Short mmCIF file of C-alpha atoms in Angstrom, two decimals:
data_model
loop_
_atom_site.label_atom_id
_atom_site.label_comp_id
_atom_site.label_asym_id
_atom_site.label_seq_id
_atom_site.Cartn_x
_atom_site.Cartn_y
_atom_site.Cartn_z
CA UNK A 1 -40.84 -4.75 -16.83
CA UNK A 2 -39.22 -3.54 -13.70
CA UNK A 3 -36.02 -3.91 -11.86
CA UNK A 4 -36.21 -5.03 -8.29
CA UNK A 5 -33.19 -4.56 -6.09
CA UNK A 6 -33.16 -6.00 -2.63
CA UNK A 7 -30.53 -5.37 -0.05
CA UNK A 8 -30.02 -7.87 2.69
CA UNK A 9 -28.08 -6.85 5.75
CA UNK A 10 -27.10 -9.88 7.72
CA UNK A 11 -25.75 -10.15 11.19
CA UNK A 12 -22.44 -11.91 11.59
CA UNK A 13 -23.11 -15.66 11.54
CA UNK A 14 -19.96 -16.39 13.50
CA UNK A 15 -19.47 -16.10 17.20
CA UNK A 16 -16.55 -14.12 18.59
CA UNK A 17 -14.16 -17.11 18.72
CA UNK A 18 -15.03 -18.25 15.19
CA UNK A 19 -14.56 -14.70 13.83
CA UNK A 20 -11.20 -14.42 15.62
CA UNK A 21 -10.04 -17.73 14.13
CA UNK A 22 -11.17 -16.68 10.65
CA UNK A 23 -9.54 -13.23 10.80
CA UNK A 24 -6.28 -14.58 12.24
CA UNK A 25 -5.84 -16.86 9.20
CA UNK A 26 -5.78 -14.00 6.70
CA UNK A 27 -2.40 -14.03 5.00
CA UNK A 28 -0.01 -11.12 5.39
CA UNK A 29 2.63 -12.51 3.04
CA UNK A 30 2.41 -13.60 -0.60
CA UNK A 31 -1.08 -12.19 -0.98
CA UNK A 32 -2.71 -12.14 -4.42
CA UNK A 33 -2.09 -8.38 -4.93
CA UNK A 34 1.55 -8.83 -3.88
CA UNK A 35 2.04 -11.71 -6.34
CA UNK A 36 0.45 -9.67 -9.16
CA UNK A 37 2.98 -6.86 -8.69
CA UNK A 38 5.91 -9.21 -8.17
CA UNK A 39 5.14 -11.20 -11.34
CA UNK A 40 4.67 -8.02 -13.39
CA UNK A 41 7.97 -6.55 -12.21
CA UNK A 42 9.84 -9.82 -12.80
CA UNK A 43 8.36 -10.18 -16.30
CA UNK A 44 9.59 -6.65 -17.09
CA UNK A 45 13.16 -7.32 -16.01
CA UNK A 46 13.08 -6.09 -12.42
CA UNK A 47 14.79 -8.28 -9.88
CA UNK A 48 13.33 -8.47 -6.43
CA UNK A 49 15.52 -8.75 -3.36
CA UNK A 50 14.58 -9.71 0.14
CA UNK A 51 16.16 -7.51 2.74
CA UNK A 52 15.37 -6.88 6.37
CA UNK A 53 14.20 -3.30 6.52
CA UNK A 54 11.83 -1.35 8.79
CA UNK A 55 8.21 -2.26 8.11
CA UNK A 56 9.11 -5.50 6.28
CA UNK A 57 8.39 -4.20 2.76
CA UNK A 58 6.60 -6.58 0.40
CA UNK A 59 9.08 -5.90 -2.40
CA UNK A 60 12.64 -4.57 -2.19
CA UNK A 61 14.37 -3.34 -5.33
CA UNK A 62 17.93 -2.74 -4.16
CA UNK A 63 19.13 -1.46 -7.56
CA UNK A 64 16.54 1.33 -7.30
CA UNK A 65 16.95 1.81 -3.53
CA UNK A 66 13.17 1.41 -3.49
CA UNK A 67 10.71 -0.59 -1.41
CA UNK A 68 7.10 -1.30 -2.26
CA UNK A 69 4.33 -1.87 0.24
CA UNK A 70 1.17 -3.51 -1.07
CA UNK A 71 -1.49 -2.56 1.45
CA UNK A 72 -4.87 -4.13 1.90
CA UNK A 73 -7.50 -1.39 1.90
CA UNK A 74 -9.18 -2.67 5.06
CA UNK A 75 -6.13 -3.47 7.18
CA UNK A 76 -4.36 -0.19 6.42
CA UNK A 77 -7.44 2.08 6.45
CA UNK A 78 -7.45 3.30 2.83
CA UNK A 79 -9.26 6.62 3.19
CA UNK A 80 -11.97 7.27 0.62
CA UNK A 81 -11.88 3.70 -0.68
CA UNK A 82 -15.16 1.84 -1.05
CA UNK A 83 -13.42 -1.34 0.12
CA UNK A 84 -12.54 0.19 3.48
CA UNK A 85 -15.58 0.16 5.71
CA UNK A 86 -15.19 0.23 9.47
CA UNK A 87 -16.95 -2.82 10.96
CA UNK A 88 -20.09 -2.12 12.98
CA UNK A 89 -19.42 -4.83 15.54
CA UNK A 90 -16.53 -4.37 17.94
CA UNK A 91 -15.92 -1.03 16.22
CA UNK A 92 -13.77 0.43 19.00
CA UNK A 93 -11.33 -2.47 18.71
CA UNK A 94 -11.16 -2.19 14.90
CA UNK A 95 -10.81 1.58 14.92
CA UNK A 96 -7.90 1.37 17.36
CA UNK A 97 -6.24 -1.49 15.43
CA UNK A 98 -6.51 0.19 12.02
CA UNK A 99 -5.38 3.55 13.40
CA UNK A 100 -2.34 1.85 14.91
CA UNK A 101 -1.60 0.18 11.55
CA UNK A 102 -1.75 3.60 9.86
CA UNK A 103 0.59 5.11 12.46
CA UNK A 104 3.01 2.21 12.05
CA UNK A 105 2.93 2.63 8.26
CA UNK A 106 3.91 6.29 8.60
CA UNK A 107 6.61 5.50 11.17
CA UNK A 108 8.20 2.85 8.92
CA UNK A 109 8.09 5.08 5.82
CA UNK A 110 9.83 7.83 7.79
CA UNK A 111 12.49 5.37 9.00
CA UNK A 112 13.06 4.11 5.47
CA UNK A 113 13.33 7.66 4.13
CA UNK A 114 15.96 8.45 6.76
CA UNK A 115 17.88 5.35 5.61
CA UNK A 116 17.82 6.68 2.04
CA UNK A 117 15.14 4.39 0.61
CA UNK A 118 12.32 5.46 -1.72
CA UNK A 119 8.93 4.07 -0.72
CA UNK A 120 5.93 3.27 -2.87
CA UNK A 121 2.53 2.20 -1.55
CA UNK A 122 0.12 0.29 -3.76
CA UNK A 123 -3.40 -0.27 -2.48
CA UNK A 124 -5.26 -3.52 -3.09
CA UNK A 125 -8.07 -1.71 -4.91
CA UNK A 126 -5.56 -0.34 -7.42
CA UNK A 127 -4.79 -3.90 -8.49
CA UNK A 128 -8.37 -4.89 -9.27
CA UNK A 129 -8.75 -5.86 -12.95
CA UNK A 130 -10.12 -2.48 -14.12
CA UNK A 131 -7.19 -0.53 -12.58
CA UNK A 132 -4.41 -3.10 -12.69
CA UNK A 133 -2.65 -2.33 -15.95
CA UNK A 134 -2.66 1.44 -15.42
CA UNK A 135 -1.32 0.98 -11.88
CA UNK A 136 1.45 -1.38 -12.98
CA UNK A 137 2.48 0.86 -15.89
CA UNK A 138 2.55 3.91 -13.61
CA UNK A 139 4.65 1.90 -11.15
CA UNK A 140 7.12 1.02 -13.91
CA UNK A 141 7.34 4.69 -14.98
CA UNK A 142 7.96 5.68 -11.39
CA UNK A 143 10.74 3.12 -11.04
CA UNK A 144 12.34 4.45 -14.21
CA UNK A 145 12.15 7.98 -12.78
CA UNK A 146 13.73 6.81 -9.52
CA UNK A 147 16.55 5.08 -11.43
CA UNK A 148 17.29 8.27 -13.37
CA UNK A 149 17.18 10.41 -10.22
CA UNK A 150 19.45 8.00 -8.36
CA UNK A 151 21.96 8.29 -11.21
CA UNK A 152 22.05 12.08 -11.28
CA UNK A 153 19.60 12.82 -14.08
CA UNK A 154 17.30 15.81 -13.76
CA UNK A 155 13.76 14.56 -14.27
CA UNK A 156 10.87 16.89 -14.84
CA UNK A 157 7.28 15.95 -15.44
CA UNK A 158 4.32 17.71 -16.96
CA UNK A 159 1.40 16.17 -15.08
CA UNK A 160 -1.10 17.46 -17.62
CA UNK A 161 0.50 15.03 -20.09
CA UNK A 162 -0.67 11.51 -19.29
CA UNK A 163 2.63 10.01 -20.47
CA UNK A 164 4.51 12.01 -17.82
CA UNK A 165 2.25 10.86 -14.99
CA UNK A 166 4.06 9.03 -12.23
CA UNK A 167 2.57 6.85 -9.56
CA UNK A 168 1.12 9.19 -6.93
CA UNK A 169 1.88 7.02 -3.89
CA UNK A 170 5.60 7.42 -4.49
CA UNK A 171 7.39 9.15 -1.64
CA UNK A 172 8.09 12.34 -3.62
CA UNK A 173 4.38 13.02 -3.11
CA UNK A 174 4.40 11.99 0.55
CA UNK A 175 4.60 14.93 2.94
CA UNK A 176 7.10 13.65 5.50
CA UNK A 177 6.89 16.72 7.74
CA UNK A 178 3.10 16.39 7.94
CA UNK A 179 3.46 12.63 8.54
CA UNK A 180 5.98 13.12 11.34
CA UNK A 181 3.68 15.71 12.96
CA UNK A 182 0.74 13.28 12.66
CA UNK A 183 2.82 10.43 14.07
CA UNK A 184 4.07 12.51 17.00
CA UNK A 185 0.51 13.64 17.84
CA UNK A 186 -0.93 10.11 17.73
CA UNK A 187 1.86 7.99 19.18
CA UNK A 188 1.54 6.72 22.72
#
């Protein structure tokens, strides 16, 4: 008995116009990952508000003064993620586009922070079935922490204790000075 693994690398079967049409139809609103988070939050008593804010957040929780961005790993260049692979064809275009998306993400998070909003980023890969429940529970813990902080409570966490772990894409863990430096270096 033996195991035979074959890998087939195929060239793109679409011409440039067909690929453009296909890529342009990818939804940017009400995506499956966004609906998963929205339904979970609603089922757990969170009420979602729509508000015009910089970056057009996917979810706005006004009571928590918190916005949530649910980023696709490819479109937002999720570093170190196996689902983010730079395309081989037209790579210069894609590299420039994804880098600009990353710069815009930083710019909008900085603007939101200056307006007094907390920001949370959830990556699409974190909502795959094997990670989903842990991600959603960590999100809920983080929202509880934000609520307490917003209401004057002193919150401490022991990150060696799993129960005190908060979602690590929450803006308390986001280095805004480093982000502003990065943005200033890479903006046009």
